Amino acid sequence: MTVRHVPGIAAVLLCAAIIAGFCWVQDYYHATDEARAALQSDSAVIVERTSYGWFFDGPASGAALIFYPGAKVEETAYAPFLHLLAAQGLDVCLVKMPARLALLGRSRAARVRALHSCSDWYIGGHSLGGAMAASYAARHAPQFKGLVLCAAYPAAALDADMKLVVLYGSEDTVLNMENFAKGMCHAPAGTMQHVIAGGNHAQFGDYGVQHGDGKPLLPARSQQEEACRFIMASLFSERRTENP
């Protein structure tokens, strides 16, 4: 091989890497038809398309959750879950992430907060989205009253006054429970944790079967309804329910 061949080989390798990266990004979990239907407004919730993603505007008065989706999941897959939350009294800002990776958009909560006037802000997410929400909350604790993690855990210490709500399904085989236990060492006292019996990793959203996940023992709607009830009770009542 001569030196003059090196630039040509480098160009070929670069093109191959770009193509592989593009293919990897395009291989993601798509929202189901049921999920897309939940993007429609109804008598309880007005759903609006925004510059950052979607806003689920329910009967809440000044309280809103910024929600980060899981890795390589179409953000609209979470519409049924978040529509339910908004209907129960917590408005939700669903954030669309670059390349569907919250790792690349961890700070997008700042853009969301700049566009809405809410007195009480919460942040959270699912899986990697939850991890990135926790990371952002750890660095901007005064901005948030609470953190909601679905099949996720914090990787850094949280403010002692931060309300932390953690949920996961009993059949979740995607969540690494060893890492989860280590992460929960960063949780503040009074953290509210709940295991959804029969739930799995993917059913916080509506995007079909996730590779490596356990088989659920209840419908996605039931898992999401139970999650909503626990989140609302944990954030907005004095009751503290713990189910480690």
Short mmCIF file of C-alpha atoms in Angstrom, two decimals:
data_model
loop_
_atom_site.label_atom_id
_atom_site.label_comp_id
_atom_site.label_asym_id
_atom_site.label_seq_id
_atom_site.Cartn_x
_atom_site.Cartn_y
_atom_site.Cartn_z
CA MET A 1 0.00 0.00 0.00
CA THR A 2 1.37 3.41 -0.93
CA VAL A 3 0.88 6.65 0.96
CA ARG A 4 -1.28 8.02 -1.84
CA HIS A 5 -3.84 5.27 -1.18
CA VAL A 6 -4.35 6.26 2.48
CA PRO A 7 -6.70 9.25 1.89
CA GLY A 8 -8.90 7.11 -0.35
CA ILE A 9 -9.15 4.32 2.21
CA ALA A 10 -9.89 6.85 4.98
CA ALA A 11 -12.68 8.35 2.89
CA VAL A 12 -14.23 4.93 2.32
CA LEU A 13 -14.07 4.11 6.03
CA LEU A 14 -15.61 7.48 6.91
CA CYS A 15 -18.46 6.93 4.46
CA ALA A 16 -19.05 3.44 5.87
CA ALA A 17 -19.14 4.83 9.40
CA ILE A 18 -21.62 7.53 8.40
CA ILE A 19 -23.87 5.01 6.68
CA ALA A 20 -23.70 2.63 9.66
CA GLY A 21 -24.51 5.48 12.04
CA PHE A 22 -27.45 6.59 9.91
CA CYS A 23 -28.82 3.05 9.79
CA TRP A 24 -28.42 2.67 13.56
CA VAL A 25 -30.29 5.91 14.25
CA GLN A 26 -33.09 4.95 11.88
CA ASP A 27 -33.56 1.61 13.63
CA TYR A 28 -35.88 2.61 16.47
CA TYR A 29 -39.12 1.60 18.18
CA HIS A 30 -42.15 3.19 16.53
CA ALA A 31 -45.28 4.43 18.24
CA THR A 32 -48.32 2.21 17.74
CA ASP A 33 -51.56 3.41 16.17
CA GLU A 34 -53.07 3.48 19.67
CA ALA A 35 -50.31 5.80 20.80
CA ARG A 36 -50.83 8.19 17.90
CA ALA A 37 -54.55 8.26 18.68
CA ALA A 38 -53.71 9.61 22.16
CA LEU A 39 -52.25 12.72 20.51
CA GLN A 40 -55.81 13.87 19.84
CA SER A 41 -57.39 16.37 22.23
CA ASP A 42 -60.50 15.43 24.17
CA SER A 43 -62.76 17.01 26.78
CA ALA A 44 -60.15 16.54 29.53
CA VAL A 45 -56.82 17.19 27.78
CA ILE A 46 -55.76 19.53 25.00
CA VAL A 47 -52.77 18.12 23.09
CA GLU A 48 -50.60 20.64 21.24
CA ARG A 49 -47.58 20.20 18.98
CA THR A 50 -44.74 22.47 20.13
CA SER A 51 -41.21 23.40 19.11
CA TYR A 52 -39.81 20.94 21.68
CA GLY A 53 -42.30 18.12 21.12
CA TRP A 54 -45.81 17.88 22.59
CA PHE A 55 -47.76 19.56 25.39
CA PHE A 56 -50.55 17.70 27.20
CA ASP A 57 -52.64 20.43 28.82
CA GLY A 58 -55.09 19.06 31.37
CA PRO A 59 -56.95 20.57 34.33
CA ALA A 60 -53.76 21.18 36.33
CA SER A 61 -53.20 24.58 37.86
CA GLY A 62 -49.53 25.48 37.60
CA ALA A 63 -48.00 21.98 37.82
CA ALA A 64 -46.19 20.38 34.88
CA LEU A 65 -43.89 17.42 34.23
CA ILE A 66 -41.10 17.51 31.65
CA PHE A 67 -40.80 13.97 30.28
CA TYR A 68 -37.77 12.50 28.48
CA PRO A 69 -38.47 9.37 26.33
CA GLY A 70 -36.41 6.18 26.36
CA ALA A 71 -33.51 5.59 23.98
CA LYS A 72 -34.39 4.90 20.35
CA VAL A 73 -38.12 5.15 21.07
CA GLU A 74 -40.39 7.45 19.09
CA GLU A 75 -41.49 10.04 21.62
CA THR A 76 -45.16 9.82 20.65
CA ALA A 77 -45.18 6.23 21.96
CA TYR A 78 -45.66 7.74 25.42
CA ALA A 79 -48.79 9.67 24.46
CA PRO A 80 -51.31 7.29 26.12
CA PHE A 81 -49.42 7.31 29.43
CA LEU A 82 -48.90 11.06 29.46
CA HIS A 83 -52.46 11.77 28.32
CA LEU A 84 -53.62 9.85 31.40
CA LEU A 85 -51.32 11.86 33.67
CA ALA A 86 -52.54 15.16 32.25
CA ALA A 87 -56.17 14.13 32.70
CA GLN A 88 -55.48 13.40 36.38
CA GLY A 89 -54.04 16.85 37.04
CA LEU A 90 -50.40 17.00 35.96
CA ASP A 91 -49.70 18.76 32.66
CA VAL A 92 -46.93 17.09 30.66
CA CYS A 93 -44.30 18.41 28.27
CA LEU A 94 -43.09 15.51 26.11
CA VAL A 95 -39.65 16.25 24.71
CA LYS A 96 -38.48 15.08 21.29
CA MET A 97 -34.80 14.16 21.48
CA PRO A 98 -32.11 14.45 18.80
CA ALA A 99 -31.66 11.06 17.12
CA ARG A 100 -34.18 9.78 19.72
CA LEU A 101 -31.44 9.76 22.35
CA ALA A 102 -31.92 11.76 25.55
CA LEU A 103 -28.16 11.54 26.01
CA LEU A 104 -27.89 14.12 23.21
CA GLY A 105 -30.61 16.40 24.59
CA ARG A 106 -30.23 16.27 28.36
CA SER A 107 -30.54 20.07 28.71
CA ARG A 108 -33.70 20.47 26.64
CA ALA A 109 -35.69 21.01 29.82
CA ALA A 110 -34.36 24.57 29.82
CA ARG A 111 -36.09 25.27 26.51
CA VAL A 112 -39.33 23.78 27.81
CA ARG A 113 -39.34 25.88 30.98
CA ALA A 114 -38.73 29.02 28.95
CA LEU A 115 -41.93 28.42 26.95
CA HIS A 116 -44.36 27.77 29.81
CA SER A 117 -45.31 29.69 32.93
CA CYS A 118 -45.66 27.04 35.63
CA SER A 119 -45.26 27.52 39.35
CA ASP A 120 -44.36 23.90 40.10
CA TRP A 121 -42.05 22.02 37.78
CA TYR A 122 -41.29 18.30 37.82
CA ILE A 123 -39.00 16.33 35.52
CA GLY A 124 -38.75 12.65 34.68
CA GLY A 125 -38.57 10.03 31.99
CA HIS A 126 -38.36 6.41 30.98
CA SER A 127 -35.23 4.27 30.92
CA LEU A 128 -32.30 6.30 29.49
CA GLY A 129 -34.62 9.29 29.36
CA GLY A 130 -35.17 8.93 33.09
CA ALA A 131 -31.45 8.68 33.73
CA MET A 132 -30.83 11.89 31.79
CA ALA A 133 -33.69 13.64 33.57
CA ALA A 134 -32.16 12.60 36.90
CA SER A 135 -28.78 13.92 35.79
CA TYR A 136 -30.31 17.26 34.83
CA ALA A 137 -32.30 17.46 38.07
CA ALA A 138 -29.15 16.83 40.12
CA ARG A 139 -27.52 19.87 38.50
CA HIS A 140 -30.61 22.13 38.62
CA ALA A 141 -32.31 21.07 41.83
CA PRO A 142 -33.85 24.48 42.71
CA GLN A 143 -35.86 24.43 39.47
CA PHE A 144 -37.81 21.26 40.28
CA LYS A 145 -40.10 20.06 43.04
CA GLY A 146 -39.77 16.42 42.08
CA LEU A 147 -38.35 13.73 39.82
CA VAL A 148 -40.29 10.80 38.30
CA LEU A 149 -38.31 7.79 37.08
CA CYS A 150 -39.92 4.96 35.13
CA ALA A 151 -37.59 1.94 34.88
CA ALA A 152 -34.65 4.23 35.67
CA TYR A 153 -32.48 5.36 38.57
CA PRO A 154 -30.29 8.33 39.52
CA ALA A 155 -26.56 8.17 38.88
CA ALA A 156 -25.67 11.14 41.09
CA ALA A 157 -26.75 12.43 44.48
CA LEU A 158 -30.03 14.34 44.47
CA ASP A 159 -31.00 17.27 46.64
CA ALA A 160 -32.36 16.15 50.02
CA ASP A 161 -35.58 18.11 49.41
CA MET A 162 -36.21 16.59 45.98
CA LYS A 163 -39.31 14.37 45.81
CA LEU A 164 -38.29 11.20 44.02
CA VAL A 165 -40.82 8.74 42.59
CA VAL A 166 -39.45 5.49 41.14
CA LEU A 167 -41.49 2.83 39.34
CA TYR A 168 -40.66 -0.35 37.44
CA GLY A 169 -42.38 -3.56 36.42
CA SER A 170 -41.86 -6.92 38.10
CA GLU A 171 -41.27 -8.53 34.67
CA ASP A 172 -38.73 -5.94 33.50
CA THR A 173 -35.62 -7.78 32.28
CA VAL A 174 -34.10 -4.73 30.55
CA LEU A 175 -33.48 -2.76 33.73
CA ASN A 176 -30.19 -3.83 35.31
CA MET A 177 -31.20 -4.43 38.92
CA GLU A 178 -27.62 -4.46 40.21
CA ASN A 179 -27.03 -1.00 38.78
CA PHE A 180 -30.49 0.03 39.95
CA ALA A 181 -29.61 -0.87 43.55
CA LYS A 182 -26.37 1.11 43.32
CA GLY A 183 -28.17 4.09 41.81
CA MET A 184 -30.81 4.14 44.51
CA CYS A 185 -28.05 4.87 47.02
CA HIS A 186 -28.23 8.41 45.61
CA ALA A 187 -31.96 8.69 46.38
CA PRO A 188 -33.02 11.15 49.10
CA ALA A 189 -34.76 9.97 52.24
CA GLY A 190 -38.49 9.47 51.74
CA THR A 191 -38.14 8.30 48.14
CA MET A 192 -41.36 6.67 46.91
CA GLN A 193 -40.74 3.40 45.11
CA HIS A 194 -43.30 1.09 43.53
CA VAL A 195 -43.11 -2.21 41.68
CA ILE A 196 -45.95 -2.78 39.21
CA ALA A 197 -46.86 -6.45 39.52
CA GLY A 198 -46.89 -7.98 36.05
CA GLY A 199 -45.52 -4.88 34.35
CA ASN A 200 -42.44 -4.84 32.15
CA HIS A 201 -40.01 -2.30 30.70
CA ALA A 202 -41.70 -1.33 27.45
CA GLN A 203 -45.27 -0.83 28.63
CA PHE A 204 -44.69 2.64 30.05
CA GLY A 205 -44.93 3.44 26.35
CA ASP A 206 -46.83 1.95 23.43
CA TYR A 207 -44.17 0.80 20.98
CA GLY A 208 -44.51 -2.95 20.93
CA VAL A 209 -42.12 -5.60 22.19
CA GLN A 210 -38.66 -4.44 23.27
CA HIS A 211 -35.69 -6.71 22.68
CA GLY A 212 -34.61 -8.44 25.89
CA ASP A 213 -37.70 -7.46 27.85
CA GLY A 214 -39.82 -9.81 29.93
CA LYS A 215 -43.33 -10.82 28.91
CA PRO A 216 -45.93 -8.65 30.67
CA LEU A 217 -48.70 -10.19 32.74
CA LEU A 218 -51.08 -7.26 32.32
CA PRO A 219 -52.07 -4.92 29.47
CA ALA A 220 -50.09 -1.75 28.80
CA ARG A 221 -53.11 0.37 29.69
CA SER A 222 -53.33 -1.25 33.14
CA GLN A 223 -49.62 -0.69 33.77
CA GLN A 224 -49.91 2.96 32.77
CA GLU A 225 -53.02 3.53 34.86
CA GLU A 226 -51.34 2.06 37.94
CA ALA A 227 -48.24 4.16 37.30
CA CYS A 228 -50.36 7.31 37.00
CA ARG A 229 -52.20 6.63 40.24
CA PHE A 230 -48.96 6.11 42.13
CA ILE A 231 -47.28 9.19 40.64
CA MET A 232 -50.21 11.46 41.44
CA ALA A 233 -50.60 10.11 44.97
CA SER A 234 -46.87 10.43 45.61
CA LEU A 235 -46.47 13.97 44.29
CA PHE A 236 -49.68 15.54 45.46
CA SER A 237 -50.62 13.92 48.76
CA GLU A 238 -48.96 13.55 52.10
CA ARG A 239 -49.20 9.79 51.81
CA ARG A 240 -45.86 8.07 51.30
CA THR A 241 -46.20 4.59 49.81
CA GLU A 242 -43.08 2.45 49.64
CA ASN A 243 -42.97 -0.91 47.86
CA PRO A 244 -39.30 -1.81 47.36
#
